[in-house]
Amino acid sequence: MEQKDDIYYIEKVLAGQTNYFSYIVERYQDVVFSIALKVLRNREDAQEMAQESFIKAYKSLSSFKGTAKFSTWLYRITYNNCISELRKRKIHFASTDDVELKDEAEELNLDGIPEENRAKAIKEAMDRLPEDEYTLILLYYFEDQSVEEISRVTQLSESNTKVKLFRARKKLYTILNEMMKDELYTIL
């Protein structure tokens, strides 16, 4: 359903009704900005990169084939723009293509966090993650992107995406555990 909605608006834009692109911007601006902010770690740079990503997507809209979800395509543009910007600044990411892990997905168990505090605790813990791990968690859990879609966005192999997602979950779990321990100490 989501993809049909996007395709409807994309077709309208491609037919010359450019005002329909505002729907796309409105729908995806928060996630595009979040990805850019986490990767670039600077609000102004992230705002600029989000705008550039939408401009690039608009100009390249005719090249969108529809083989993946539009959101995957847009997030990939954003992520690639941010990585290119970081490369200009000489920041490099290490590859983990050689690491293998089992394919079993490990879910985060948040039962120890009171429901009313979960969103705040998760946001705080995610903010402590490195930008690449933050992006993986954001796309997988909050944007419901599949491993295949995330690998397209990040240009990592599917196995590397699984490895990094596994590590990001473990790190997020560790951070949440530490936060809970700190909270217990302050209560006691």
mmCIF file of C-alpha atoms in Angstrom:
data_model
loop_
_atom_site.group_PDB
_atom_site.id
_atom_site.type_symbol
_atom_site.label_atom_id
_atom_site.label_comp_id
_atom_site.label_asym_id
_atom_site.label_seq_id
_atom_site.Cartn_x
_atom_site.Cartn_y
_atom_site.Cartn_z
ATOM 1 C CA MET A 1 0.000 0.000 0.000
ATOM 2 C CA GLU A 2 2.759 2.426 0.978
ATOM 3 C CA GLN A 3 4.603 1.850 -2.280
ATOM 4 C CA LYS A 4 1.430 2.387 -4.355
ATOM 5 C CA ASP A 5 0.846 5.694 -2.587
ATOM 6 C CA ASP A 6 4.396 6.787 -3.330
ATOM 7 C CA ILE A 7 4.182 5.626 -6.923
ATOM 8 C CA TYR A 8 0.955 7.548 -7.411
ATOM 9 C CA TYR A 9 2.664 10.773 -6.348
ATOM 10 C CA ILE A 10 5.817 9.975 -8.296
ATOM 11 C CA GLU A 11 3.769 9.474 -11.451
ATOM 12 C CA LYS A 12 2.017 12.820 -10.846
ATOM 13 C CA VAL A 13 5.392 14.574 -10.471
ATOM 14 C CA LEU A 14 6.775 12.890 -13.579
ATOM 15 C CA ALA A 15 3.639 13.969 -15.470
ATOM 16 C CA GLY A 16 4.511 17.595 -14.704
ATOM 17 C CA GLN A 17 2.490 18.162 -11.549
ATOM 18 C CA THR A 18 5.545 19.019 -9.480
ATOM 19 C CA ASN A 19 3.525 20.241 -6.498
ATOM 20 C CA TYR A 20 2.872 16.566 -5.632
ATOM 21 C CA PHE A 21 6.517 16.206 -4.626
ATOM 22 C CA SER A 22 5.636 18.075 -1.424
ATOM 23 C CA TYR A 23 3.795 14.933 -0.283
ATOM 24 C CA ILE A 24 7.000 12.951 -0.614
ATOM 25 C CA VAL A 25 9.018 15.578 1.237
ATOM 26 C CA GLU A 26 6.454 15.795 4.037
ATOM 27 C CA ARG A 27 6.248 12.035 4.390
ATOM 28 C CA TYR A 28 9.994 11.359 4.554
ATOM 29 C CA GLN A 29 11.586 14.560 5.842
ATOM 30 C CA ASP A 30 11.919 13.408 9.451
ATOM 31 C CA VAL A 31 13.718 10.150 8.657
ATOM 32 C CA VAL A 32 15.912 11.745 5.986
ATOM 33 C CA PHE A 33 16.916 14.438 8.468
ATOM 34 C CA SER A 34 17.506 11.846 11.233
ATOM 35 C CA ILE A 35 19.820 9.819 9.008
ATOM 36 C CA ALA A 36 21.729 12.931 7.946
ATOM 37 C CA LEU A 37 21.983 14.244 11.506
ATOM 38 C CA LYS A 38 23.262 10.993 12.916
ATOM 39 C CA VAL A 39 25.840 10.533 10.164
ATOM 40 C CA LEU A 40 27.027 14.143 10.007
ATOM 41 C CA ARG A 41 26.530 15.006 13.715
ATOM 42 C CA ASN A 42 25.789 18.623 12.922
ATOM 43 C CA ARG A 43 22.279 20.049 12.709
ATOM 44 C CA GLU A 44 23.025 22.641 10.015
ATOM 45 C CA ASP A 45 24.936 20.156 7.846
ATOM 46 C CA ALA A 46 22.113 17.641 8.282
ATOM 47 C CA GLN A 47 19.479 20.173 7.233
ATOM 48 C CA GLU A 48 21.511 21.065 4.176
ATOM 49 C CA MET A 49 22.120 17.417 3.320
ATOM 50 C CA ALA A 50 18.424 16.582 3.739
ATOM 51 C CA GLN A 51 17.545 19.365 1.301
ATOM 52 C CA GLU A 52 20.215 18.208 -1.134
ATOM 53 C CA SER A 53 18.906 14.650 -0.886
ATOM 54 C CA PHE A 54 15.366 15.718 -1.777
ATOM 55 C CA ILE A 55 16.666 17.865 -4.639
ATOM 56 C CA LYS A 56 18.741 14.965 -5.953
ATOM 57 C CA ALA A 57 15.763 12.605 -5.596
ATOM 58 C CA TYR A 58 13.533 15.080 -7.448
ATOM 59 C CA LYS A 59 16.022 15.495 -10.284
ATOM 60 C CA SER A 60 16.575 11.731 -10.501
ATOM 61 C CA LEU A 61 12.946 10.716 -10.062
ATOM 62 C CA SER A 62 12.719 9.452 -13.638
ATOM 63 C CA SER A 63 15.498 6.942 -12.850
ATOM 64 C CA PHE A 64 13.502 5.392 -9.971
ATOM 65 C CA LYS A 65 12.673 1.926 -11.299
ATOM 66 C CA GLY A 66 10.311 0.785 -8.563
ATOM 67 C CA THR A 67 12.200 -2.471 -7.957
ATOM 68 C CA ALA A 68 12.656 -1.402 -4.337
ATOM 69 C CA LYS A 69 10.447 0.751 -2.141
ATOM 70 C CA PHE A 70 10.749 4.448 -2.818
ATOM 71 C CA SER A 71 11.794 5.020 0.801
ATOM 72 C CA THR A 72 14.742 2.633 0.334
ATOM 73 C CA TRP A 73 15.816 4.547 -2.763
ATOM 74 C CA LEU A 74 15.494 7.921 -0.990
ATOM 75 C CA TYR A 75 17.330 6.742 2.155
ATOM 76 C CA ARG A 76 20.132 5.422 -0.031
ATOM 77 C CA ILE A 77 20.484 8.811 -1.713
ATOM 78 C CA THR A 78 20.608 10.458 1.713
ATOM 79 C CA TYR A 79 23.063 7.981 3.174
ATOM 80 C CA ASN A 80 25.334 8.125 0.129
ATOM 81 C CA ASN A 81 25.305 11.941 0.148
ATOM 82 C CA CYS A 82 26.270 11.956 3.821
ATOM 83 C CA ILE A 83 29.020 9.376 3.365
ATOM 84 C CA SER A 84 30.386 11.366 0.423
ATOM 85 C CA GLU A 85 30.427 14.467 2.591
ATOM 86 C CA LEU A 86 32.264 12.592 5.353
ATOM 87 C CA ARG A 87 34.799 11.259 2.867
ATOM 88 C CA LYS A 88 35.492 14.819 1.836
ATOM 89 C CA ARG A 89 36.288 15.427 5.499
ATOM 90 C CA LYS A 90 38.523 12.310 5.567
ATOM 91 C CA ILE A 91 36.391 10.209 7.928
ATOM 92 C CA HIS A 92 36.456 6.495 7.108
ATOM 93 C CA PHE A 93 34.291 3.551 8.112
ATOM 94 C CA ALA A 94 35.762 0.114 8.749
ATOM 95 C CA SER A 95 34.337 -2.828 6.812
ATOM 96 C CA THR A 96 33.222 -6.048 8.448
ATOM 97 C CA ASP A 97 32.659 -8.104 5.271
ATOM 98 C CA ASP A 98 34.879 -10.906 6.593
ATOM 99 C CA VAL A 99 32.849 -11.483 9.770
ATOM 100 C CA GLU A 100 30.167 -14.164 9.804
ATOM 101 C CA LEU A 101 27.299 -14.560 12.239
ATOM 102 C CA LYS A 102 24.311 -16.863 12.269
ATOM 103 C CA ASP A 103 21.247 -15.572 10.456
ATOM 104 C CA GLU A 104 18.969 -15.723 13.491
ATOM 105 C CA ALA A 105 17.471 -12.349 14.272
ATOM 106 C CA GLU A 106 17.798 -11.359 17.884
ATOM 107 C CA GLU A 107 15.016 -9.127 19.119
ATOM 108 C CA LEU A 108 15.541 -6.494 21.749
ATOM 109 C CA ASN A 109 13.884 -7.344 25.046
ATOM 110 C CA LEU A 110 12.666 -4.143 26.642
ATOM 111 C CA ASP A 111 10.542 -5.706 29.373
ATOM 112 C CA GLY A 112 12.766 -4.248 32.102
ATOM 113 C CA ILE A 113 11.992 -0.685 31.055
ATOM 114 C CA PRO A 114 8.679 0.745 32.261
ATOM 115 C CA GLU A 115 6.422 1.342 29.268
ATOM 116 C CA GLU A 116 6.060 5.068 29.918
ATOM 117 C CA ASN A 117 9.870 5.502 29.837
ATOM 118 C CA ARG A 118 10.670 3.224 26.883
ATOM 119 C CA ALA A 119 10.562 5.767 24.073
ATOM 120 C CA LYS A 120 12.755 8.211 25.984
ATOM 121 C CA ALA A 121 15.210 5.492 27.046
ATOM 122 C CA ILE A 122 15.458 4.072 23.539
ATOM 123 C CA LYS A 123 16.019 7.505 22.002
ATOM 124 C CA GLU A 124 18.694 8.318 24.574
ATOM 125 C CA ALA A 125 20.406 4.960 24.027
ATOM 126 C CA MET A 126 20.246 5.282 20.240
ATOM 127 C CA ASP A 127 21.814 8.727 20.426
ATOM 128 C CA ARG A 128 24.840 7.075 22.029
ATOM 129 C CA LEU A 129 25.335 4.724 19.062
ATOM 130 C CA PRO A 130 27.792 5.517 16.267
ATOM 131 C CA GLU A 131 26.094 6.932 13.163
ATOM 132 C CA ASP A 132 26.224 3.751 11.081
ATOM 133 C CA GLU A 133 24.697 1.636 13.869
ATOM 134 C CA TYR A 134 22.069 4.295 14.588
ATOM 135 C CA THR A 135 21.081 4.279 10.923
ATOM 136 C CA LEU A 136 20.737 0.490 10.859
ATOM 137 C CA ILE A 137 18.558 0.419 13.985
ATOM 138 C CA LEU A 138 16.460 3.338 12.717
ATOM 139 C CA LEU A 139 15.816 1.734 9.346
ATOM 140 C CA TYR A 140 15.201 -1.787 10.659
ATOM 141 C CA TYR A 141 13.055 -1.128 13.727
ATOM 142 C CA PHE A 142 11.463 2.245 13.118
ATOM 143 C CA GLU A 143 11.115 2.287 9.324
ATOM 144 C CA ASP A 144 10.465 -1.472 8.969
ATOM 145 C CA GLN A 145 13.084 -1.831 6.251
ATOM 146 C CA SER A 146 14.207 -5.391 5.504
ATOM 147 C CA VAL A 147 17.860 -6.444 5.644
ATOM 148 C CA GLU A 148 17.845 -6.466 1.840
ATOM 149 C CA GLU A 149 16.485 -2.907 1.706
ATOM 150 C CA ILE A 150 18.979 -1.697 4.301
ATOM 151 C CA SER A 151 21.841 -3.244 2.353
ATOM 152 C CA ARG A 152 20.682 -1.258 -0.676
ATOM 153 C CA VAL A 153 20.565 1.948 1.360
ATOM 154 C CA THR A 154 23.976 1.469 2.964
ATOM 155 C CA GLN A 155 25.589 -0.342 0.020
ATOM 156 C CA LEU A 156 26.740 -3.089 2.355
ATOM 157 C CA SER A 157 26.344 -6.743 1.499
ATOM 158 C CA GLU A 158 23.345 -8.430 3.123
ATOM 159 C CA SER A 159 25.646 -10.511 5.326
ATOM 160 C CA ASN A 160 27.552 -7.399 6.389
ATOM 161 C CA THR A 161 24.241 -5.653 7.113
ATOM 162 C CA LYS A 162 23.203 -8.593 9.311
ATOM 163 C CA VAL A 163 26.548 -8.482 11.145
ATOM 164 C CA LYS A 164 26.360 -4.754 11.742
ATOM 165 C CA LEU A 165 22.697 -4.924 12.757
ATOM 166 C CA PHE A 166 23.512 -7.740 15.190
ATOM 167 C CA ARG A 167 26.338 -5.687 16.696
ATOM 168 C CA ALA A 168 24.194 -2.563 16.846
ATOM 169 C CA ARG A 169 21.453 -4.464 18.713
ATOM 170 C CA LYS A 170 23.998 -5.864 21.157
ATOM 171 C CA LYS A 171 25.471 -2.415 21.719
ATOM 172 C CA LEU A 172 22.026 -0.856 22.140
ATOM 173 C CA TYR A 173 21.117 -3.598 24.616
ATOM 174 C CA THR A 174 24.333 -2.956 26.569
ATOM 175 C CA ILE A 175 23.684 0.784 26.620
ATOM 176 C CA LEU A 176 20.102 0.234 27.810
ATOM 177 C CA ASN A 177 21.343 -2.146 30.542
ATOM 178 C CA GLU A 178 23.860 0.444 31.731
ATOM 179 C CA MET A 179 21.172 3.107 31.740
ATOM 180 C CA MET A 180 18.913 0.852 33.820
ATOM 181 C CA LYS A 181 21.723 0.135 36.291
ATOM 182 C CA ASP A 182 22.384 3.856 36.641
ATOM 183 C CA GLU A 183 18.673 4.454 37.170
ATOM 184 C CA LEU A 184 18.548 1.760 39.866
ATOM 185 C CA TYR A 185 21.509 3.307 41.673
ATOM 186 C CA THR A 186 19.823 6.701 41.708
ATOM 187 C CA ILE A 187 16.597 5.180 43.039
ATOM 188 C CA LEU A 188 18.395 3.265 45.810
#
